[in-house]
Short mmCIF file of C-alpha atoms and ligand atoms in Angstrom, two decimals:
data_model
loop_
_atom_site.label_atom_id
_atom_site.label_comp_id
_atom_site.label_asym_id
_atom_site.label_seq_id
_atom_site.Cartn_x
_atom_site.Cartn_y
_atom_site.Cartn_z
CA MET A 214 -36.59 2.20 -14.51
CA SER A 215 -32.88 0.95 -15.61
CA SER A 216 -31.92 -2.59 -13.20
CA ILE A 217 -29.40 -2.77 -10.46
CA LYS A 218 -26.22 -4.02 -11.10
CA ASN A 219 -23.57 -5.93 -8.95
CA VAL A 220 -20.85 -4.32 -8.65
CA PRO A 221 -19.22 -5.41 -5.01
CA PHE A 222 -16.22 -3.70 -3.86
CA PHE A 223 -13.52 -6.43 -4.88
CA GLU A 224 -14.65 -10.03 -5.24
CA TYR A 225 -11.81 -12.48 -3.56
CA PRO A 226 -13.06 -15.42 -4.81
CA ARG A 227 -12.18 -14.02 -8.72
CA LEU A 228 -8.96 -14.04 -7.24
CA TRP A 229 -9.53 -18.23 -7.75
CA SER A 230 -11.67 -18.66 -10.17
CA ASP A 231 -10.46 -15.83 -12.96
CA ASP A 232 -7.16 -18.11 -12.66
CA ARG A 233 -7.54 -22.00 -11.28
CA GLU A 234 -5.77 -23.68 -14.48
CA ASN A 235 -2.55 -21.56 -14.18
CA LEU A 236 -2.77 -21.70 -10.26
CA LEU A 237 -3.63 -25.55 -9.48
CA LYS A 238 -0.52 -25.89 -12.17
CA ILE A 239 1.83 -24.06 -10.65
CA ILE A 240 0.34 -25.58 -6.51
CA ASP A 241 1.82 -28.73 -8.46
CA ASN A 242 4.52 -27.65 -10.09
CA VAL A 243 6.23 -26.48 -6.39
CA SER A 244 4.06 -28.97 -4.27
CA SER A 245 5.30 -32.15 -6.34
CA THR A 246 9.52 -31.26 -5.90
CA GLY A 247 8.68 -30.44 -1.84
CA GLY A 248 10.36 -27.19 -1.65
CA PHE A 249 7.41 -25.25 0.29
CA ILE A 250 10.30 -22.99 2.61
CA MET A 251 12.81 -20.82 1.20
CA GLN A 252 13.94 -23.21 -2.00
CA LYS A 253 13.60 -22.12 -5.46
CA ALA A 254 10.44 -20.93 -6.11
CA LEU A 255 11.13 -18.17 -3.72
CA ILE A 256 14.49 -17.13 -4.38
CA GLU A 257 13.33 -16.78 -8.29
CA PHE A 258 9.94 -14.52 -7.28
CA GLU A 259 12.80 -12.39 -4.99
CA SER A 260 14.98 -12.06 -7.86
CA LYS A 261 12.42 -10.79 -9.81
CA LEU A 262 10.75 -8.51 -7.68
CA SER A 263 14.45 -7.14 -7.09
CA ASP A 264 15.09 -6.15 -11.02
CA TYR A 265 11.18 -5.18 -11.60
CA THR A 266 11.50 -3.06 -8.44
CA LYS A 267 15.51 -2.06 -9.55
CA SER A 268 16.12 -2.42 -5.93
CA ASN A 269 19.56 -4.17 -4.54
CA PHE A 270 18.18 -6.52 -2.65
CA SER A 271 14.38 -8.22 -1.51
CA VAL A 272 13.37 -10.76 0.90
CA GLY A 273 10.27 -12.21 0.79
CA VAL A 274 9.21 -12.28 4.16
CA GLY A 275 5.38 -13.52 5.75
CA ASN A 276 3.76 -9.75 5.35
CA ALA A 277 4.41 -6.15 5.24
CA THR A 278 3.90 -5.72 8.54
CA ASP A 279 6.23 -8.20 9.95
CA ALA A 280 8.54 -6.20 7.35
CA MET A 281 8.14 -2.85 8.59
CA GLU A 282 8.84 -4.72 12.66
CA ILE A 283 11.94 -6.43 10.71
CA PHE A 284 13.54 -3.82 9.09
CA LEU A 285 12.96 -1.21 12.10
CA GLU A 286 14.56 -4.10 14.16
CA ALA A 287 17.89 -4.08 11.73
CA ILE A 288 18.42 -0.73 11.46
CA GLY A 289 18.06 -0.46 15.67
CA ILE A 290 15.50 1.79 17.67
CA ASN A 291 16.16 3.59 21.21
CA ASN A 292 13.14 3.14 23.66
CA ASN A 293 11.67 6.41 22.44
CA ASP A 294 13.14 7.91 19.54
CA GLU A 295 10.09 8.94 17.45
CA ILE A 296 9.55 8.47 14.21
CA ILE A 297 7.10 10.47 11.74
CA ILE A 298 4.34 8.94 9.48
CA SER A 299 1.75 10.44 8.37
CA SER A 300 -1.45 9.62 9.85
CA HIS A 301 -3.81 8.24 7.07
CA THR A 302 -2.08 4.84 7.10
CA MET A 303 -2.89 1.67 8.46
CA LEU A 304 -2.34 1.00 11.71
CA ALA A 305 0.72 -1.46 10.87
CA THR A 306 2.65 1.38 9.99
CA ALA A 307 2.30 2.80 13.68
CA SER A 308 2.38 -0.61 15.67
CA ALA A 309 5.20 -1.81 13.53
CA ILE A 310 7.55 1.43 15.65
CA LYS A 311 5.45 0.73 19.46
CA VAL A 312 7.01 -3.13 18.73
CA ASN A 313 10.25 -1.97 18.38
CA GLY A 314 10.29 0.30 21.53
CA GLY A 315 9.80 3.10 19.44
CA VAL A 316 7.41 6.32 19.46
CA PRO A 317 5.05 6.99 16.88
CA VAL A 318 4.27 10.26 16.03
CA PRO A 319 2.13 10.20 13.41
CA VAL A 320 1.44 14.23 11.31
CA ASP A 321 -0.88 15.90 9.01
CA ILE A 322 -1.40 15.30 5.76
CA GLY A 323 -1.11 17.25 2.34
CA ASP A 324 -2.84 18.37 -0.56
CA ASP A 325 -2.75 14.83 -2.40
CA ASN A 326 -3.61 12.95 1.15
CA LEU A 327 -0.47 11.48 1.49
CA ILE A 328 1.76 12.86 4.34
CA SER A 329 3.17 16.36 4.24
CA ALA A 330 6.42 17.82 4.36
CA GLU A 331 5.65 20.96 5.98
CA SER A 332 3.52 18.90 8.78
CA ILE A 333 7.24 16.79 9.05
CA GLU A 334 9.41 19.95 9.35
CA ASP A 335 6.95 20.77 11.64
CA SER A 336 7.29 17.42 14.41
CA ILE A 337 10.85 16.98 13.99
CA THR A 338 12.28 16.75 17.62
CA GLU A 339 15.81 15.89 19.48
CA ARG A 340 14.06 12.21 19.48
CA THR A 341 12.82 12.11 16.35
CA ILE A 342 15.56 9.49 14.19
CA GLY A 343 13.51 8.75 11.70
CA ILE A 344 10.99 9.47 8.56
CA MET A 345 8.49 6.84 7.10
CA PRO A 346 5.94 8.16 4.47
CA THR A 347 3.57 5.22 3.28
CA GLN A 348 2.64 5.52 -0.48
CA LEU A 349 -0.78 5.51 -0.06
CA ASN A 350 -3.08 4.72 -2.46
CA GLY A 351 0.18 3.91 -5.22
CA ARG A 352 1.24 7.45 -4.83
CA THR A 353 4.26 7.72 -4.33
CA CYS A 354 5.53 10.68 -2.56
CA ASP A 355 7.72 13.75 -3.17
CA MET A 356 11.08 11.67 -2.58
CA GLU A 357 12.88 13.91 -3.18
CA ARG A 358 11.82 16.33 -0.57
CA ILE A 359 11.50 14.26 1.65
CA ASN A 360 14.98 13.41 1.18
CA LYS A 361 16.21 16.51 2.41
CA ILE A 362 14.09 17.42 5.19
CA ALA A 363 15.46 13.72 6.21
CA SER A 364 19.47 14.81 5.08
CA LYS A 365 19.55 17.90 7.02
CA ASN A 366 17.82 16.66 10.22
CA ASN A 367 20.25 13.38 9.91
CA LEU A 368 16.86 11.04 9.69
CA PHE A 369 16.79 7.60 8.51
CA VAL A 370 14.44 6.39 6.13
CA VAL A 371 11.91 4.19 5.27
CA GLU A 372 8.90 3.67 3.10
CA ASP A 373 5.59 1.69 4.15
CA ALA A 374 5.86 0.97 0.31
CA ALA A 375 2.17 -1.56 1.39
CA GLN A 376 0.09 0.27 -1.49
CA ALA A 377 2.78 1.27 -3.82
CA LEU A 378 3.78 -1.97 -6.29
CA GLY A 379 4.67 -0.42 -9.34
CA SER A 380 4.53 3.11 -8.82
CA LYS A 381 7.29 5.17 -9.22
CA PHE A 382 8.20 8.93 -8.18
CA LYS A 383 10.94 10.84 -10.81
CA GLY A 384 10.83 7.35 -12.41
CA ARG A 385 11.88 5.92 -9.39
CA HIS A 386 10.21 3.11 -7.93
CA ALA A 387 8.30 3.33 -4.15
CA GLY A 388 10.56 1.20 -2.17
CA THR A 389 14.12 2.49 -3.05
CA PHE A 390 13.75 5.41 -1.62
CA GLY A 391 14.96 5.03 2.15
CA LEU A 392 17.31 2.23 3.26
CA ALA A 393 14.07 -0.16 3.48
CA SER A 394 10.72 -0.40 2.37
CA CYS A 395 7.78 -3.01 2.37
CA ILE A 396 5.85 -4.32 0.08
CA SER A 397 2.81 -6.10 0.57
CA PHE A 398 0.72 -9.16 -1.20
CA PHE A 399 -2.46 -9.48 0.78
CA PRO A 400 -5.37 -10.47 -1.73
CA ALA A 401 -6.38 -7.05 -2.75
CA LYS A 402 -3.69 -5.91 -3.44
CA VAL A 403 -2.42 -4.56 -6.65
CA LEU A 404 -0.16 -7.98 -6.52
CA GLY A 405 -1.80 -9.92 -4.71
CA CYS A 406 -1.69 -13.78 -3.73
CA LEU A 407 -3.17 -15.79 -1.90
CA GLY A 408 -3.21 -15.43 1.76
CA ASP A 409 -0.41 -13.76 3.63
CA ALA A 410 3.08 -12.29 1.99
CA GLY A 411 5.60 -9.41 2.28
CA ALA A 412 8.54 -8.28 1.24
CA VAL A 413 11.48 -6.04 2.82
CA LEU A 414 13.29 -4.27 0.18
CA THR A 415 16.24 -2.66 0.53
CA GLN A 416 19.68 -1.25 -0.70
CA ASP A 417 21.97 -1.52 1.63
CA GLU A 418 23.86 -4.75 1.61
CA ASP A 419 25.04 -5.16 4.98
CA LEU A 420 21.16 -3.89 6.28
CA TYR A 421 20.34 -7.04 4.10
CA ARG A 422 22.47 -9.42 5.75
CA ARG A 423 20.87 -8.99 9.03
CA ILE A 424 17.02 -8.07 7.44
CA TYR A 425 18.01 -11.92 6.20
CA GLN A 426 18.85 -13.30 9.63
CA ILE A 427 15.75 -11.43 11.28
CA HIS A 428 13.74 -12.93 8.87
CA ASP A 429 14.65 -17.08 9.68
CA HIS A 430 15.61 -17.41 13.58
CA GLY A 431 18.74 -15.28 12.99
CA ARG A 432 20.40 -17.89 10.55
CA ASP A 433 22.06 -16.18 7.87
CA ILE A 434 22.33 -17.92 3.94
CA ASN A 435 25.05 -20.62 5.26
CA GLY A 436 22.66 -21.54 8.77
CA GLU A 437 24.94 -20.36 10.33
CA VAL A 438 23.10 -18.15 14.17
CA LYS A 439 24.72 -15.10 13.94
CA ARG A 440 21.94 -12.80 16.49
CA TRP A 441 18.22 -13.13 17.70
CA GLY A 442 15.43 -13.61 15.25
CA ARG A 443 12.04 -14.83 14.59
CA ASN A 444 10.61 -17.13 11.85
CA SER A 445 8.72 -14.76 9.17
CA ARG A 446 9.04 -16.34 5.66
CA LEU A 447 7.45 -16.38 2.63
CA ASP A 448 5.50 -19.79 1.77
CA ASN A 449 6.78 -21.04 -1.69
CA LEU A 450 3.77 -21.49 -3.12
CA GLN A 451 2.53 -18.53 -2.83
CA ALA A 452 6.70 -17.43 -4.13
CA ALA A 453 5.52 -19.03 -6.99
CA ILE A 454 1.73 -17.27 -7.48
CA LEU A 455 3.12 -13.81 -7.24
CA SER A 456 6.06 -14.69 -9.67
CA SER A 457 3.44 -15.70 -12.44
CA LYS A 458 1.37 -13.07 -11.72
CA LEU A 459 4.33 -10.14 -11.95
CA VAL A 460 4.82 -11.12 -15.40
CA ASN A 461 1.66 -9.41 -16.96
CA TYR A 462 1.36 -6.89 -13.48
CA GLU A 463 1.65 -3.95 -15.97
CA ASP A 464 -1.15 -5.11 -17.58
CA VAL A 465 -2.67 -4.30 -14.28
CA VAL A 466 -1.62 -1.53 -13.28
CA ASN A 467 -2.50 0.28 -16.65
CA ARG A 468 -6.04 -1.28 -16.76
CA ARG A 469 -6.29 0.65 -12.95
CA ARG A 470 -4.76 3.64 -14.41
CA GLU A 471 -7.09 3.67 -17.63
CA ILE A 472 -10.31 3.32 -14.65
CA ALA A 473 -8.89 5.58 -12.66
CA GLN A 474 -9.25 7.97 -15.84
CA MET A 475 -12.66 7.27 -16.87
CA TYR A 476 -13.68 7.84 -13.51
CA GLN A 477 -11.89 10.93 -13.40
CA GLU A 478 -13.57 12.45 -17.37
CA ARG A 479 -17.05 10.69 -15.29
CA LEU A 480 -17.06 12.70 -12.20
CA GLU A 481 -14.44 16.03 -12.67
CA ASP A 482 -17.44 18.14 -13.03
CA LEU A 483 -19.40 17.19 -9.77
CA GLU A 484 -18.66 19.76 -7.30
CA GLN A 485 -19.03 17.76 -4.68
CA LEU A 486 -16.35 15.81 -4.97
CA LYS A 487 -12.77 15.85 -5.18
CA LEU A 488 -10.52 13.19 -6.55
CA PRO A 489 -7.22 11.71 -6.46
CA PRO A 490 -4.83 12.94 -8.72
CA ALA A 491 -5.66 11.97 -12.40
CA PRO A 492 -3.00 9.28 -13.92
CA ASN A 493 -0.92 11.71 -16.29
CA SER A 494 -1.58 14.97 -14.33
CA ASP A 495 1.71 15.10 -13.08
CA PRO A 496 4.82 14.17 -15.29
CA ASN A 497 6.63 13.47 -11.35
CA HIS A 498 4.27 10.93 -10.37
CA PHE A 499 3.44 7.10 -11.63
CA ASP A 500 0.13 6.01 -9.95
CA VAL A 501 -0.83 2.15 -9.30
CA TYR A 502 -4.16 3.00 -7.96
CA GLN A 503 -4.25 0.66 -5.22
CA ASN A 504 -7.09 2.64 -4.20
CA TYR A 505 -9.44 4.83 -5.40
CA GLU A 506 -9.82 7.25 -2.63
CA LEU A 507 -11.99 10.56 -2.63
CA GLU A 508 -13.46 12.80 -0.97
CA ALA A 509 -17.60 13.57 -1.34
CA GLU A 510 -20.09 15.67 0.53
CA ASN A 511 -22.21 13.79 2.45
CA ARG A 512 -20.68 10.81 2.31
CA ASP A 513 -22.32 8.03 4.71
CA GLN A 514 -25.77 9.14 2.19
CA LEU A 515 -24.17 8.36 -0.50
CA LYS A 516 -22.37 5.25 0.56
CA ASP A 517 -25.93 4.66 1.63
CA PHE A 518 -27.22 4.68 -2.11
CA LEU A 519 -24.15 3.43 -3.87
CA SER A 520 -24.71 0.47 -1.71
CA GLN A 521 -28.76 0.06 -2.23
CA ASN A 522 -27.64 -0.06 -5.87
CA GLY A 523 -25.01 -2.66 -5.39
CA ILE A 524 -22.15 -0.80 -5.76
CA GLY A 525 -19.76 -2.07 -2.66
CA THR A 526 -17.26 0.85 -1.77
CA LEU A 527 -15.14 0.66 1.54
CA ILE A 528 -13.56 3.53 3.80
CA GLN A 529 -10.67 3.41 4.56
CA TRP A 530 -8.94 1.48 7.60
CA GLY A 531 -12.30 1.52 9.26
CA GLY A 532 -12.68 5.28 9.09
CA MET A 533 -10.07 5.84 11.71
CA ALA A 534 -6.92 7.92 10.96
CA VAL A 535 -3.84 6.56 13.24
CA HIS A 536 -4.15 9.51 15.45
CA GLN A 537 -7.71 8.69 16.33
CA PHE A 538 -6.57 6.04 17.56
CA THR A 539 -7.36 7.43 21.02
CA ASN A 540 -7.16 3.70 23.03
CA LEU A 541 -3.53 3.76 21.69
CA GLY A 542 -2.15 7.03 23.93
CA PHE A 543 -2.37 9.62 20.65
CA ASP A 544 -3.43 13.05 21.75
CA VAL A 545 -3.34 15.16 19.19
CA SER A 546 -5.28 17.08 16.30
CA LEU A 547 -4.84 17.30 12.81
CA PRO A 548 -7.25 19.10 11.16
CA LYS A 549 -6.19 18.13 7.58
CA THR A 550 -6.69 14.72 8.25
CA GLU A 551 -9.88 14.78 10.71
CA ASN A 552 -12.03 16.54 7.77
CA PHE A 553 -10.48 14.12 5.24
CA PHE A 554 -12.00 11.73 7.14
CA LYS A 555 -15.44 12.62 7.52
CA LYS A 556 -15.34 12.41 3.99
CA CYS A 557 -13.29 10.18 2.53
CA ILE A 558 -14.74 7.57 0.64
CA MET A 559 -13.00 4.45 -1.94
CA ILE A 560 -14.98 2.97 -4.82
CA PRO A 561 -13.85 0.00 -6.72
CA MET A 562 -10.54 -0.67 -8.45
CA ASN A 563 -9.89 -3.69 -9.46
CA ILE A 564 -9.65 -5.35 -12.24
CA PHE A 565 -12.65 -7.75 -11.70
CA ILE A 566 -14.60 -4.38 -12.67
CA ASN A 567 -15.51 -3.86 -16.74
CA ASN A 568 -16.36 -0.56 -18.44
CA SER A 569 -19.86 -0.63 -17.92
CA ASP A 570 -19.06 -1.07 -14.07
CA VAL A 571 -17.55 2.44 -14.50
CA ASP A 572 -20.08 3.49 -16.04
CA TYR A 573 -22.61 2.29 -13.94
CA ILE A 574 -20.75 3.27 -10.89
CA CYS A 575 -20.21 7.33 -12.07
CA GLU A 576 -24.24 7.34 -13.14
CA LYS A 577 -25.25 7.20 -10.23
CA ILE A 578 -22.52 8.90 -7.99
CA VAL A 579 -24.24 11.49 -10.69
CA SER A 580 -27.92 11.04 -10.11
CA PHE A 581 -26.86 10.63 -6.15
CA TYR A 582 -25.49 14.57 -6.61
CA LYS A 583 -28.53 15.97 -8.86
CA ASN A 584 -31.69 14.77 -7.09
CA ASN A 585 -30.14 15.21 -3.28
CA VAL A 586 -28.30 18.23 -3.37
C1 PLP B 295 -2.00 -3.90 3.47
C2 PLP B 295 -0.75 -2.50 4.42
C3 PLP B 295 -0.46 -2.74 5.45
C4 PLP B 295 0.15 -4.19 5.76
O1 PLP B 295 0.35 -4.86 5.15
P1 PLP B 295 0.28 -6.63 4.95
O2 PLP B 295 0.77 -7.89 4.56
O3 PLP B 295 -1.37 -7.10 5.53
O4 PLP B 295 0.65 -6.57 6.95
C5 PLP B 295 0.74 -1.64 5.50
N1 PLP B 295 0.78 -0.64 5.34
C6 PLP B 295 -0.36 -0.18 4.29
C7 PLP B 295 -0.72 1.06 3.84
C8 PLP B 295 -1.22 -1.41 4.07
O5 PLP B 295 -2.02 -1.15 2.59
#
């Protein structure tokens, strides 16, 4: 009998231990100058982020949830204005709309598990003011199609790109298709820091000014109070850490794509699974594989079996699509999404796993279906 390996879903301590010397140096450098808040390290990171994504403007904020709340506040929502979202997203996408007085309208997913263009069109009402697609699992939606629907119906588009830094559709970066977008630097995100952090990207200078003011007590760059605001700033220690990690970001993305390709080759013959799109399966999409989320027959048994074999898995959003939180007042049935949530599971996808971990995971999945079905 082969021995049991330990392959956690995500090893948080390694964010520190794999890079300890460098991180200590960064913390020492930033702290020695006393530049903790809105100083050089942050300005540098914001500019690197804009360069990398080819975005006109970026503003570091406390986290991606704040980012969405802030850009929606800057755009302005009237009471009961509706914004269409995918039901397969983090609850934060919906709550950002809610706290601004709007109504989040969750709709069904399409074949690639991202928001379905047909469902968007079917859900537009007189109250709809915008569409906020989630660039889920590191894949960017067909934004050409979504932007076409939006302009036809006079709606704005904003993106929840929390999971999609570096992901592209037709060569253009996630987060740069609409009025504004959010990126998350939560530790387990592809570009993760040692705590909470996020950013807003926007292409519009006027909107940028309002977003900037809202994130810093309503003050503009010169410190003059222009409006009501709040405090949601990206702190400089995290910014310096993120700048350092952005240097090798392409390598990280390529490694994740390599793992996705290995999963594809080793698992594609199992008819009990539906895998996410493979890295080079569609020239319009460049995916960064924030997650490797698949649909599996006997999902719960598979999850137990993998756990008994030392393999960590996770069911996204605790196993609930947004519209399934009925305590929040949602009352809609979305068959494709509901079906998906009965089968979905995420297997390890990060730079801490090596090729033999991937082999081991695939071997166990194959043996589960050989012996159980
Ligand atoms: C992580 C995530 C968020 C929230 O990001 P925070 O930085 O933790 O606020 C929002 N939406 C999606 C799709 C996410 O994956």
